[in-house]
GROMACS .gro file of C-alpha atoms in nm:
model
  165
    1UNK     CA    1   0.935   0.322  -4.399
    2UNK     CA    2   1.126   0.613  -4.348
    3UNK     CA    3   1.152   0.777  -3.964
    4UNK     CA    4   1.282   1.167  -3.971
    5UNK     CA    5   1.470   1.258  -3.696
    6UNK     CA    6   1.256   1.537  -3.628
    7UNK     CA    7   0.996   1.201  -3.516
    8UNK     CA    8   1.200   1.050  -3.327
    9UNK     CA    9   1.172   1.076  -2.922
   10UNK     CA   10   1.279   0.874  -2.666
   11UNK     CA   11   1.188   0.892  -2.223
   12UNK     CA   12   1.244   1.230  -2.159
   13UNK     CA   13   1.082   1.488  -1.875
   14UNK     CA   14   1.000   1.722  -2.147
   15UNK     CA   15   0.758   1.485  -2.272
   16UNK     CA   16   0.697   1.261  -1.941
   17UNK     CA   17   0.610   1.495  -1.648
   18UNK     CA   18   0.547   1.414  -1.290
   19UNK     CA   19   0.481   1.710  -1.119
   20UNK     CA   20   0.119   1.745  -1.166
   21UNK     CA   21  -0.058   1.406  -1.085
   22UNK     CA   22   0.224   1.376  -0.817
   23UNK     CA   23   0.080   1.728  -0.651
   24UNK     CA   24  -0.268   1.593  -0.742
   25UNK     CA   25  -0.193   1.252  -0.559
   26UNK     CA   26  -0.115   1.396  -0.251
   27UNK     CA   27  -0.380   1.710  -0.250
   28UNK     CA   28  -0.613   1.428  -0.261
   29UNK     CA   29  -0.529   1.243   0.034
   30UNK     CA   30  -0.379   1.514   0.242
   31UNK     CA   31  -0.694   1.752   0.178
   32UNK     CA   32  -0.923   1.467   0.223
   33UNK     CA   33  -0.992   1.520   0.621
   34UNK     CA   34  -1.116   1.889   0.546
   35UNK     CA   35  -1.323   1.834   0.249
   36UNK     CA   36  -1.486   1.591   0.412
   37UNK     CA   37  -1.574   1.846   0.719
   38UNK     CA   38  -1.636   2.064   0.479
   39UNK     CA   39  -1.881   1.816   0.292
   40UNK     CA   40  -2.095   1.701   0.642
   41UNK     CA   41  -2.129   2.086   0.661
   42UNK     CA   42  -2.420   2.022   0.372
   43UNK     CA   43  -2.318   2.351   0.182
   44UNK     CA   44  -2.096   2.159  -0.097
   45UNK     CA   45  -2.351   1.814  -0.139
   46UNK     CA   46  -2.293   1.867  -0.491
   47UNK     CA   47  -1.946   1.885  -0.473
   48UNK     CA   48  -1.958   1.583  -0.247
   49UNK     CA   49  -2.110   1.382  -0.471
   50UNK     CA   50  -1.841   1.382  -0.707
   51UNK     CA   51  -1.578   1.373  -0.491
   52UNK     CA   52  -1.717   1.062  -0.287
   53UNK     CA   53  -1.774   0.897  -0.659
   54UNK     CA   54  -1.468   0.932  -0.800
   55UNK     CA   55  -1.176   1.024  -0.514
   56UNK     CA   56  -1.061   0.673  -0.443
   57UNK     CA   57  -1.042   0.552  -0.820
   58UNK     CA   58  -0.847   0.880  -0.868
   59UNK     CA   59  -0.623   0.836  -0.681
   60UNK     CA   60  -0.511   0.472  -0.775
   61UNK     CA   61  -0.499   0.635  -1.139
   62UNK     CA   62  -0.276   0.884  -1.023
   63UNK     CA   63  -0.069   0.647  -0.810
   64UNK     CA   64  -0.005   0.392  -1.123
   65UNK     CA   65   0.047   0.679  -1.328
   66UNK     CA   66   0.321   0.809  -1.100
   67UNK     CA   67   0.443   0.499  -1.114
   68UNK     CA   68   0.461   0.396  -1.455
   69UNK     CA   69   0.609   0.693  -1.546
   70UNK     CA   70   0.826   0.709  -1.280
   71UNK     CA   71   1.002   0.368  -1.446
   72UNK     CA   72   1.054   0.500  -1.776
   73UNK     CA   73   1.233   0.814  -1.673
   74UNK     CA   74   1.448   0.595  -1.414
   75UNK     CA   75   1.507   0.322  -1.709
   76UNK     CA   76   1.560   0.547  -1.973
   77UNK     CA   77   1.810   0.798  -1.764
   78UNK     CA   78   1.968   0.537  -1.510
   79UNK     CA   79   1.936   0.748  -1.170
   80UNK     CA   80   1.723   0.955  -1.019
   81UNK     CA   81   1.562   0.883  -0.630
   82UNK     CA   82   1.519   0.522  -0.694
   83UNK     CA   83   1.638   0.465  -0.308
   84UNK     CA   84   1.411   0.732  -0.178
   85UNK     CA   85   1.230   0.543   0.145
   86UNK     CA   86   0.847   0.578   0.048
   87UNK     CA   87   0.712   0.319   0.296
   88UNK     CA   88   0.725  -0.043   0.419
   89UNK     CA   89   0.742  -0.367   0.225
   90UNK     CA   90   0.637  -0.726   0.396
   91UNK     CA   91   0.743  -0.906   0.129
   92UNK     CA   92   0.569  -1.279   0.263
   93UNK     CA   93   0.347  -1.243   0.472
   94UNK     CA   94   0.432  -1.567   0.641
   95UNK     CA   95   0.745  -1.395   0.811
   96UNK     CA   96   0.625  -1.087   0.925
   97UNK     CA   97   0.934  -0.888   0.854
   98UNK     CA   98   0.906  -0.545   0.712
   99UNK     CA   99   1.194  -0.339   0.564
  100UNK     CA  100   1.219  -0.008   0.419
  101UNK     CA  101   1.012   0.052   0.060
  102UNK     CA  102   1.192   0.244  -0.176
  103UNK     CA  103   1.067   0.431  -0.430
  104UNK     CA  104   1.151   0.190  -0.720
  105UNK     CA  105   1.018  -0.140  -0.560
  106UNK     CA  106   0.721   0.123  -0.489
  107UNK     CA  107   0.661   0.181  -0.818
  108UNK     CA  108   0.656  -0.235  -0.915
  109UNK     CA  109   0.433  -0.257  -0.606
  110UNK     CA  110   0.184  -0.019  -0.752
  111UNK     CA  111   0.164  -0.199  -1.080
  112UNK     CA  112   0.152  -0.525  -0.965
  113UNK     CA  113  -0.101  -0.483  -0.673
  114UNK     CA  114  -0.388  -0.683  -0.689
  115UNK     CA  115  -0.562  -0.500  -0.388
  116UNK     CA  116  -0.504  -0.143  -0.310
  117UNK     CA  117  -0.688  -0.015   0.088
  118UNK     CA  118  -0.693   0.342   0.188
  119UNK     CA  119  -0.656   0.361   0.559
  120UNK     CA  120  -0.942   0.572   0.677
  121UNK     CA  121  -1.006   0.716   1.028
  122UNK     CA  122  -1.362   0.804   1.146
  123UNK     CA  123  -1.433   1.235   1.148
  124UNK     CA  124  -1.507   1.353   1.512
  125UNK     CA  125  -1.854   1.374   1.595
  126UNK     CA  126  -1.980   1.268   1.302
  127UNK     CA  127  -2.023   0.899   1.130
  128UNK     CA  128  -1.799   1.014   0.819
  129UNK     CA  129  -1.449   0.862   0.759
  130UNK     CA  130  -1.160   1.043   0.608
  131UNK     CA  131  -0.864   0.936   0.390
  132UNK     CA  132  -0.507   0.890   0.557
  133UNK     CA  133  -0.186   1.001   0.312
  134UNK     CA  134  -0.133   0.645   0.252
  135UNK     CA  135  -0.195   0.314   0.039
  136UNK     CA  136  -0.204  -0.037   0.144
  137UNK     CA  137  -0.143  -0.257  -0.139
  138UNK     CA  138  -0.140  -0.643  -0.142
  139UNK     CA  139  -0.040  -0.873  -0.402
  140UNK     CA  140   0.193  -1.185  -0.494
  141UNK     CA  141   0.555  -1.243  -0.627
  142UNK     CA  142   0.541  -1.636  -0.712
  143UNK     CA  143   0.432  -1.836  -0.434
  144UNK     CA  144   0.435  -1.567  -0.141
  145UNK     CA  145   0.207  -1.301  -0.050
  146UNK     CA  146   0.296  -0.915  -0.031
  147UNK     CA  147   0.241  -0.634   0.166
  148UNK     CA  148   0.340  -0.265   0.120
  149UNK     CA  149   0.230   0.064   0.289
  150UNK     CA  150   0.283   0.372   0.065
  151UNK     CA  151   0.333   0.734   0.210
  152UNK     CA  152   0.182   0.973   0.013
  153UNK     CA  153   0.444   1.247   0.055
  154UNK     CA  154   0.750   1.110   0.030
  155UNK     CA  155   0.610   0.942  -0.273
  156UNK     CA  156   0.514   1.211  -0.459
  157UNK     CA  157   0.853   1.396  -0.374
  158UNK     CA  158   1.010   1.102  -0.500
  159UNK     CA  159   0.880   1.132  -0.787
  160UNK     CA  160   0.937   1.494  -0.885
  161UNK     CA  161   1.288   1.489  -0.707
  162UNK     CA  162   1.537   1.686  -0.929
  163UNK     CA  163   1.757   1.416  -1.151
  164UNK     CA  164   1.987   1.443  -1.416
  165UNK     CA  165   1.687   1.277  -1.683
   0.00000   0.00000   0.00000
């Protein structure tokens, strides 16, 4: 079958863009400790709701989608941030050794996580927790155990750092 040219596409940021889930990502979890103030004030319990129903399964969408998209434009252009520190990587648990994360192993990290946490800490004076900017994720690379701790900012800059792609 016949292909035009005119069809014909390949990785590029006009069609693959990372600025708005990245910006979405990290509203989520940076905003998270006044929404939820805002919330326990009882004005916004509709609001609430939603956002306690869908917040954390939003924001593993958006991190995977960061992610995933981040690899194509890095595969397809060859550069970009891919050494950008995002967090820490134990990568077996058995030695306890972390080194620096970077945003490319990241990326892998996200996809391949079989267990993502959100590190919460408990709202003053009240018995509601709020979201830290950051994901734990935990998974396995053959016979040993991962850990990685994601920071939501540099992540997201990461991600929508200028590149030639």
């Amino acid at each position: 079958m016949p292909v035009h040219d005119d069809d014909v596409h390949d990785y590029s940021q006009v069609y693959l863009r990372l600025e708005r889930p990245a910006l979405h990502f990290v509203s989520l979890l940076v905003a998270d400790r006044e929404l939820v103030r805002e919330y326990k004030s009882g004005n916004y319990e509709n609001l609430a709701g939603i956002a306690e129903e869908h917040k954390k399964s939003e924001v593993i969408r958006l991190a995977i989608e960061i992610a995933t998209t981040y690899r194509l434009l890095h595969w397809s252009a060859r550069s970009g941030s891919a050494s950008a520190v995002v967090g820490r990587l134990c990568e077996d648990q058995k030695t306890k050794i972390w080194i620096d994360l970077t945003m490319l192993e990241a990326c892998h990290k996200v996809i391949h996580a079989e267990l993502v946490a959100f590190e919460s800490r408990k709202l003053p004076r009240t018995h509601s927790n709020f979201f830290k900017p950051r994901l734990h994720l935990a998974g396995k690379k053959g016979r040993k155990d991962w850990l990685a701790i994601v920071e939501a900012l540099p992540f997201a800059n990461a991600a929508v750092e200028p590149a030639s792609r």
